[in-house]
Short mmCIF file of N, CA and C in Angstrom, two decimals:
data_model
loop_
_atom_site.label_atom_id
_atom_site.label_comp_id
_atom_site.label_asym_id
_atom_site.label_seq_id
_atom_site.Cartn_x
_atom_site.Cartn_y
_atom_site.Cartn_z
N GLN A 1 3.96 19.28 -16.39
CA GLN A 1 2.97 19.92 -15.53
C GLN A 1 3.61 20.44 -14.26
N VAL A 2 4.56 19.71 -13.72
CA VAL A 2 5.28 20.13 -12.53
C VAL A 2 6.75 20.25 -12.88
N GLN A 3 7.32 21.39 -12.60
CA GLN A 3 8.72 21.63 -12.87
C GLN A 3 9.51 21.69 -11.57
N LEU A 4 10.65 21.04 -11.55
CA LEU A 4 11.48 21.00 -10.37
C LEU A 4 12.81 21.69 -10.66
N VAL A 5 13.19 22.58 -9.78
CA VAL A 5 14.45 23.29 -9.89
C VAL A 5 15.35 22.85 -8.74
N VAL A 6 16.46 22.24 -9.08
CA VAL A 6 17.37 21.69 -8.09
C VAL A 6 18.62 22.55 -8.00
N SER A 7 19.07 22.77 -6.79
CA SER A 7 20.30 23.50 -6.58
C SER A 7 21.14 22.77 -5.54
N GLY A 8 22.44 22.99 -5.60
CA GLY A 8 23.35 22.32 -4.70
C GLY A 8 24.25 21.37 -5.45
N GLY A 9 24.91 20.53 -4.71
CA GLY A 9 25.84 19.61 -5.30
C GLY A 9 27.23 20.22 -5.38
N GLY A 10 28.18 19.39 -5.76
CA GLY A 10 29.54 19.85 -5.87
C GLY A 10 30.52 18.87 -5.29
N LEU A 11 31.72 19.36 -5.02
CA LEU A 11 32.80 18.54 -4.49
C LEU A 11 33.06 18.86 -3.03
N VAL A 12 33.11 17.83 -2.20
CA VAL A 12 33.42 18.00 -0.78
C VAL A 12 34.39 16.91 -0.35
N GLN A 13 35.12 17.18 0.73
CA GLN A 13 36.02 16.19 1.28
C GLN A 13 35.28 15.23 2.20
N PRO A 14 35.82 14.04 2.39
CA PRO A 14 35.20 13.12 3.35
C PRO A 14 35.05 13.78 4.70
N GLY A 15 33.88 13.59 5.31
CA GLY A 15 33.59 14.22 6.58
C GLY A 15 32.95 15.58 6.45
N GLY A 16 32.92 16.11 5.25
CA GLY A 16 32.34 17.42 5.02
C GLY A 16 30.83 17.38 4.87
N SER A 17 30.26 18.54 4.58
CA SER A 17 28.81 18.67 4.47
C SER A 17 28.42 19.35 3.17
N LEU A 18 27.22 19.05 2.74
CA LEU A 18 26.68 19.63 1.53
C LEU A 18 25.16 19.62 1.65
N SER A 19 24.50 20.57 1.04
CA SER A 19 23.05 20.63 1.09
C SER A 19 22.46 20.78 -0.30
N LEU A 20 21.31 20.18 -0.50
CA LEU A 20 20.59 20.24 -1.76
C LEU A 20 19.20 20.80 -1.52
N SER A 21 18.64 21.44 -2.51
CA SER A 21 17.27 21.93 -2.42
C SER A 21 16.56 21.67 -3.74
N CYS A 22 15.26 21.52 -3.65
CA CYS A 22 14.44 21.24 -4.82
C CYS A 22 13.11 21.96 -4.66
N ALA A 23 12.83 22.88 -5.56
CA ALA A 23 11.59 23.65 -5.51
C ALA A 23 10.66 23.24 -6.64
N ALA A 24 9.42 22.95 -6.29
CA ALA A 24 8.43 22.52 -7.27
C ALA A 24 7.51 23.68 -7.64
N SER A 25 7.18 23.75 -8.91
CA SER A 25 6.25 24.77 -9.38
C SER A 25 5.42 24.19 -10.52
N GLY A 26 4.35 24.89 -10.87
CA GLY A 26 3.48 24.45 -11.94
C GLY A 26 2.13 24.01 -11.42
N THR A 27 1.60 22.98 -12.04
CA THR A 27 0.29 22.47 -11.65
C THR A 27 0.42 21.55 -10.45
N ILE A 28 0.19 22.12 -9.29
CA ILE A 28 0.32 21.38 -8.04
C ILE A 28 -0.96 21.49 -7.24
N PHE A 29 -1.46 20.36 -6.84
CA PHE A 29 -2.63 20.32 -5.97
C PHE A 29 -2.16 20.00 -4.55
N SER A 30 -1.97 18.77 -4.27
CA SER A 30 -1.44 18.37 -2.98
C SER A 30 -0.24 17.44 -3.20
N ILE A 31 0.81 17.70 -2.47
CA ILE A 31 2.01 16.89 -2.58
C ILE A 31 1.91 15.71 -1.62
N ASN A 32 2.04 14.53 -2.16
CA ASN A 32 1.97 13.34 -1.34
C ASN A 32 3.32 13.00 -0.71
N ALA A 33 4.37 13.20 -1.48
CA ALA A 33 5.70 12.87 -0.97
C ALA A 33 6.77 13.58 -1.79
N MET A 34 7.88 13.86 -1.14
CA MET A 34 9.04 14.43 -1.80
C MET A 34 10.23 13.57 -1.39
N ALA A 35 11.12 13.34 -2.33
CA ALA A 35 12.20 12.42 -2.06
C ALA A 35 13.46 12.77 -2.82
N TRP A 36 14.56 12.22 -2.35
CA TRP A 36 15.84 12.31 -3.02
C TRP A 36 16.32 10.92 -3.38
N TYR A 37 16.75 10.77 -4.60
CA TYR A 37 17.34 9.54 -5.10
C TYR A 37 18.76 9.83 -5.55
N ARG A 38 19.54 8.79 -5.71
CA ARG A 38 20.88 8.96 -6.25
C ARG A 38 21.27 7.74 -7.07
N GLN A 39 22.18 7.96 -7.98
CA GLN A 39 22.68 6.89 -8.82
C GLN A 39 24.18 7.04 -8.98
N ALA A 40 24.90 6.05 -8.51
CA ALA A 40 26.35 6.03 -8.63
C ALA A 40 26.73 5.28 -9.90
N PRO A 41 27.94 5.52 -10.41
CA PRO A 41 28.38 4.83 -11.62
C PRO A 41 28.30 3.32 -11.48
N GLY A 42 27.68 2.68 -12.45
CA GLY A 42 27.57 1.24 -12.43
C GLY A 42 26.52 0.68 -11.50
N LYS A 43 25.75 1.54 -10.86
CA LYS A 43 24.73 1.09 -9.93
C LYS A 43 23.35 1.61 -10.33
N GLN A 44 22.33 0.95 -9.80
CA GLN A 44 20.97 1.39 -10.06
C GLN A 44 20.61 2.57 -9.17
N ARG A 45 19.62 3.31 -9.59
CA ARG A 45 19.13 4.42 -8.79
C ARG A 45 18.55 3.90 -7.48
N GLU A 46 18.83 4.57 -6.40
CA GLU A 46 18.33 4.15 -5.11
C GLU A 46 17.70 5.32 -4.37
N LEU A 47 16.75 5.00 -3.53
CA LEU A 47 16.12 6.00 -2.69
C LEU A 47 17.05 6.37 -1.55
N VAL A 48 17.29 7.65 -1.38
CA VAL A 48 18.14 8.14 -0.31
C VAL A 48 17.31 8.55 0.90
N ALA A 49 16.29 9.36 0.65
CA ALA A 49 15.43 9.85 1.72
C ALA A 49 14.10 10.29 1.15
N ARG A 50 13.06 10.16 1.96
CA ARG A 50 11.73 10.54 1.52
C ARG A 50 10.96 11.13 2.70
N ILE A 51 10.14 12.12 2.41
CA ILE A 51 9.28 12.72 3.42
C ILE A 51 7.87 12.77 2.86
N THR A 52 6.91 12.30 3.64
CA THR A 52 5.52 12.22 3.19
C THR A 52 4.76 13.48 3.57
N SER A 53 3.53 13.54 3.09
CA SER A 53 2.68 14.68 3.41
C SER A 53 2.41 14.79 4.90
N GLY A 54 2.45 13.67 5.59
CA GLY A 54 2.23 13.67 7.02
C GLY A 54 3.48 13.98 7.83
N GLY A 55 4.60 14.14 7.15
CA GLY A 55 5.84 14.47 7.83
C GLY A 55 6.71 13.28 8.18
N SER A 56 6.26 12.09 7.85
CA SER A 56 7.06 10.91 8.14
C SER A 56 8.26 10.86 7.20
N THR A 57 9.38 10.39 7.71
CA THR A 57 10.59 10.31 6.91
C THR A 57 11.12 8.89 6.84
N ASN A 58 11.80 8.61 5.75
CA ASN A 58 12.46 7.33 5.56
C ASN A 58 13.83 7.59 4.96
N TYR A 59 14.81 6.82 5.42
CA TYR A 59 16.17 6.98 4.94
C TYR A 59 16.76 5.64 4.56
N ALA A 60 17.62 5.66 3.59
CA ALA A 60 18.41 4.48 3.29
C ALA A 60 19.31 4.20 4.48
N ASP A 61 19.54 2.93 4.75
CA ASP A 61 20.37 2.57 5.90
C ASP A 61 21.76 3.21 5.81
N SER A 62 22.25 3.38 4.62
CA SER A 62 23.59 3.90 4.44
C SER A 62 23.74 5.37 4.81
N VAL A 63 22.62 6.09 4.93
CA VAL A 63 22.70 7.52 5.23
C VAL A 63 22.06 7.89 6.56
N LYS A 64 21.48 6.94 7.24
CA LYS A 64 20.83 7.23 8.52
C LYS A 64 21.82 7.82 9.51
N GLY A 65 21.39 8.87 10.17
CA GLY A 65 22.25 9.54 11.13
C GLY A 65 23.16 10.57 10.52
N ARG A 66 23.26 10.60 9.21
CA ARG A 66 24.14 11.56 8.53
C ARG A 66 23.36 12.55 7.66
N PHE A 67 22.31 12.08 7.02
CA PHE A 67 21.50 12.93 6.13
C PHE A 67 20.18 13.28 6.79
N THR A 68 19.67 14.45 6.49
CA THR A 68 18.38 14.88 7.00
C THR A 68 17.55 15.48 5.87
N ILE A 69 16.35 14.97 5.70
CA ILE A 69 15.44 15.52 4.71
C ILE A 69 14.41 16.39 5.42
N SER A 70 14.07 17.50 4.82
CA SER A 70 13.08 18.40 5.39
C SER A 70 12.31 19.07 4.26
N ARG A 71 11.22 19.72 4.60
CA ARG A 71 10.41 20.37 3.59
C ARG A 71 9.85 21.69 4.09
N ASP A 72 9.50 22.52 3.13
CA ASP A 72 8.80 23.77 3.40
C ASP A 72 7.55 23.72 2.54
N ASN A 73 6.44 23.37 3.13
CA ASN A 73 5.20 23.18 2.38
C ASN A 73 4.74 24.46 1.68
N ALA A 74 4.93 25.59 2.32
CA ALA A 74 4.51 26.85 1.73
C ALA A 74 5.28 27.16 0.45
N LYS A 75 6.52 26.70 0.38
CA LYS A 75 7.36 26.95 -0.78
C LYS A 75 7.43 25.76 -1.71
N ASN A 76 6.77 24.67 -1.36
CA ASN A 76 6.84 23.43 -2.15
C ASN A 76 8.29 23.05 -2.41
N THR A 77 9.07 23.09 -1.38
CA THR A 77 10.50 22.85 -1.49
C THR A 77 10.94 21.76 -0.52
N VAL A 78 11.82 20.91 -0.99
CA VAL A 78 12.39 19.86 -0.17
C VAL A 78 13.90 20.05 -0.12
N TYR A 79 14.48 19.73 1.02
CA TYR A 79 15.91 19.91 1.23
C TYR A 79 16.55 18.60 1.66
N LEU A 80 17.82 18.51 1.41
CA LEU A 80 18.59 17.38 1.89
C LEU A 80 19.90 17.91 2.45
N GLN A 81 20.06 17.78 3.76
CA GLN A 81 21.29 18.17 4.42
C GLN A 81 22.15 16.93 4.59
N MET A 82 23.35 16.96 4.04
CA MET A 82 24.23 15.82 4.06
C MET A 82 25.46 16.15 4.89
N ASN A 83 25.64 15.42 5.97
CA ASN A 83 26.77 15.61 6.86
C ASN A 83 27.62 14.35 6.92
N SER A 84 28.82 14.51 7.44
CA SER A 84 29.74 13.38 7.58
C SER A 84 29.80 12.55 6.31
N MET A 85 30.00 13.22 5.22
CA MET A 85 29.92 12.56 3.93
C MET A 85 31.09 11.60 3.70
N LYS A 86 30.78 10.56 2.96
CA LYS A 86 31.72 9.51 2.65
C LYS A 86 31.90 9.39 1.14
N PRO A 87 33.02 8.84 0.70
CA PRO A 87 33.21 8.64 -0.74
C PRO A 87 32.08 7.84 -1.38
N GLU A 88 31.49 6.94 -0.61
CA GLU A 88 30.38 6.13 -1.12
C GLU A 88 29.15 6.96 -1.43
N ASP A 89 29.09 8.19 -0.97
CA ASP A 89 27.98 9.07 -1.26
C ASP A 89 28.09 9.71 -2.64
N THR A 90 29.22 9.52 -3.29
CA THR A 90 29.42 10.08 -4.62
C THR A 90 28.40 9.50 -5.60
N ALA A 91 27.64 10.38 -6.23
CA ALA A 91 26.59 9.95 -7.14
C ALA A 91 25.93 11.18 -7.76
N VAL A 92 25.07 10.93 -8.72
CA VAL A 92 24.19 11.96 -9.22
C VAL A 92 22.91 11.89 -8.41
N TYR A 93 22.51 13.01 -7.85
CA TYR A 93 21.34 13.06 -7.00
C TYR A 93 20.15 13.66 -7.75
N TYR A 94 18.98 13.06 -7.54
CA TYR A 94 17.77 13.49 -8.21
C TYR A 94 16.67 13.79 -7.20
N CYS A 95 15.89 14.80 -7.50
CA CYS A 95 14.73 15.15 -6.70
C CYS A 95 13.48 14.53 -7.33
N ASN A 96 12.60 14.03 -6.50
CA ASN A 96 11.34 13.45 -6.96
C ASN A 96 10.19 14.01 -6.14
N VAL A 97 9.13 14.42 -6.83
CA VAL A 97 7.95 14.96 -6.16
C VAL A 97 6.71 14.25 -6.70
N ARG A 98 5.95 13.69 -5.79
CA ARG A 98 4.69 13.04 -6.15
C ARG A 98 3.52 13.86 -5.64
N THR A 99 2.62 14.19 -6.55
CA THR A 99 1.39 14.89 -6.20
C THR A 99 0.22 13.96 -6.46
N GLU A 100 -0.97 14.48 -6.28
CA GLU A 100 -2.16 13.69 -6.53
C GLU A 100 -2.22 13.19 -7.96
N LEU A 101 -1.66 13.97 -8.88
CA LEU A 101 -1.79 13.65 -10.30
C LEU A 101 -0.48 13.44 -11.04
N THR A 102 0.64 13.76 -10.42
CA THR A 102 1.90 13.70 -11.14
C THR A 102 3.01 13.02 -10.35
N ASN A 103 4.01 12.60 -11.09
CA ASN A 103 5.23 12.06 -10.53
C ASN A 103 6.36 12.69 -11.33
N SER A 104 7.06 13.64 -10.73
CA SER A 104 8.01 14.46 -11.46
C SER A 104 9.43 14.29 -10.94
N TRP A 105 10.39 14.52 -11.84
CA TRP A 105 11.80 14.41 -11.53
C TRP A 105 12.53 15.69 -11.91
N GLY A 106 13.49 16.06 -11.10
CA GLY A 106 14.32 17.20 -11.40
C GLY A 106 15.57 16.76 -12.15
N GLN A 107 16.37 17.72 -12.54
CA GLN A 107 17.62 17.38 -13.21
C GLN A 107 18.60 16.83 -12.18
N GLY A 108 19.49 16.01 -12.63
CA GLY A 108 20.47 15.44 -11.72
C GLY A 108 21.55 16.44 -11.37
N THR A 109 22.06 16.33 -10.16
CA THR A 109 23.16 17.17 -9.73
C THR A 109 24.27 16.28 -9.18
N GLN A 110 25.48 16.53 -9.61
CA GLN A 110 26.61 15.69 -9.23
C GLN A 110 27.10 16.03 -7.84
N VAL A 111 27.25 15.01 -7.03
CA VAL A 111 27.86 15.14 -5.71
C VAL A 111 29.07 14.22 -5.67
N THR A 112 30.22 14.81 -5.41
CA THR A 112 31.46 14.04 -5.36
C THR A 112 32.14 14.24 -4.02
N VAL A 113 32.45 13.15 -3.36
CA VAL A 113 33.14 13.17 -2.07
C VAL A 113 34.52 12.57 -2.27
N SER A 114 35.52 13.40 -2.18
CA SER A 114 36.88 12.95 -2.44
C SER A 114 37.87 13.89 -1.76
N SER A 115 39.00 13.33 -1.36
CA SER A 115 40.06 14.12 -0.78
C SER A 115 41.04 14.60 -1.83
#
């Protein structure tokens, strides 16, 4: 019902920056929250950042001060700006969008931080 198109990801050096975007389309009424998750090899999926319909944001402690989540309500798009990246940020990143009726996931995009 809701399709998510994710762009971004790639290889960056430690200390570098990378940005991700996720655009939602399809049957959308009201978006309750948009979020980014990630899963590193051998680890469980974890919440990286989330932004609610009211604009409140939440970040994992490991990314606070380095990552910024934002949204464009008119475009139903969520962004993740990643700065001062560390090797520990290496993971597959996923977009998640919750609406009144749906909970949707985008395709994973690989982010690798290495020198």
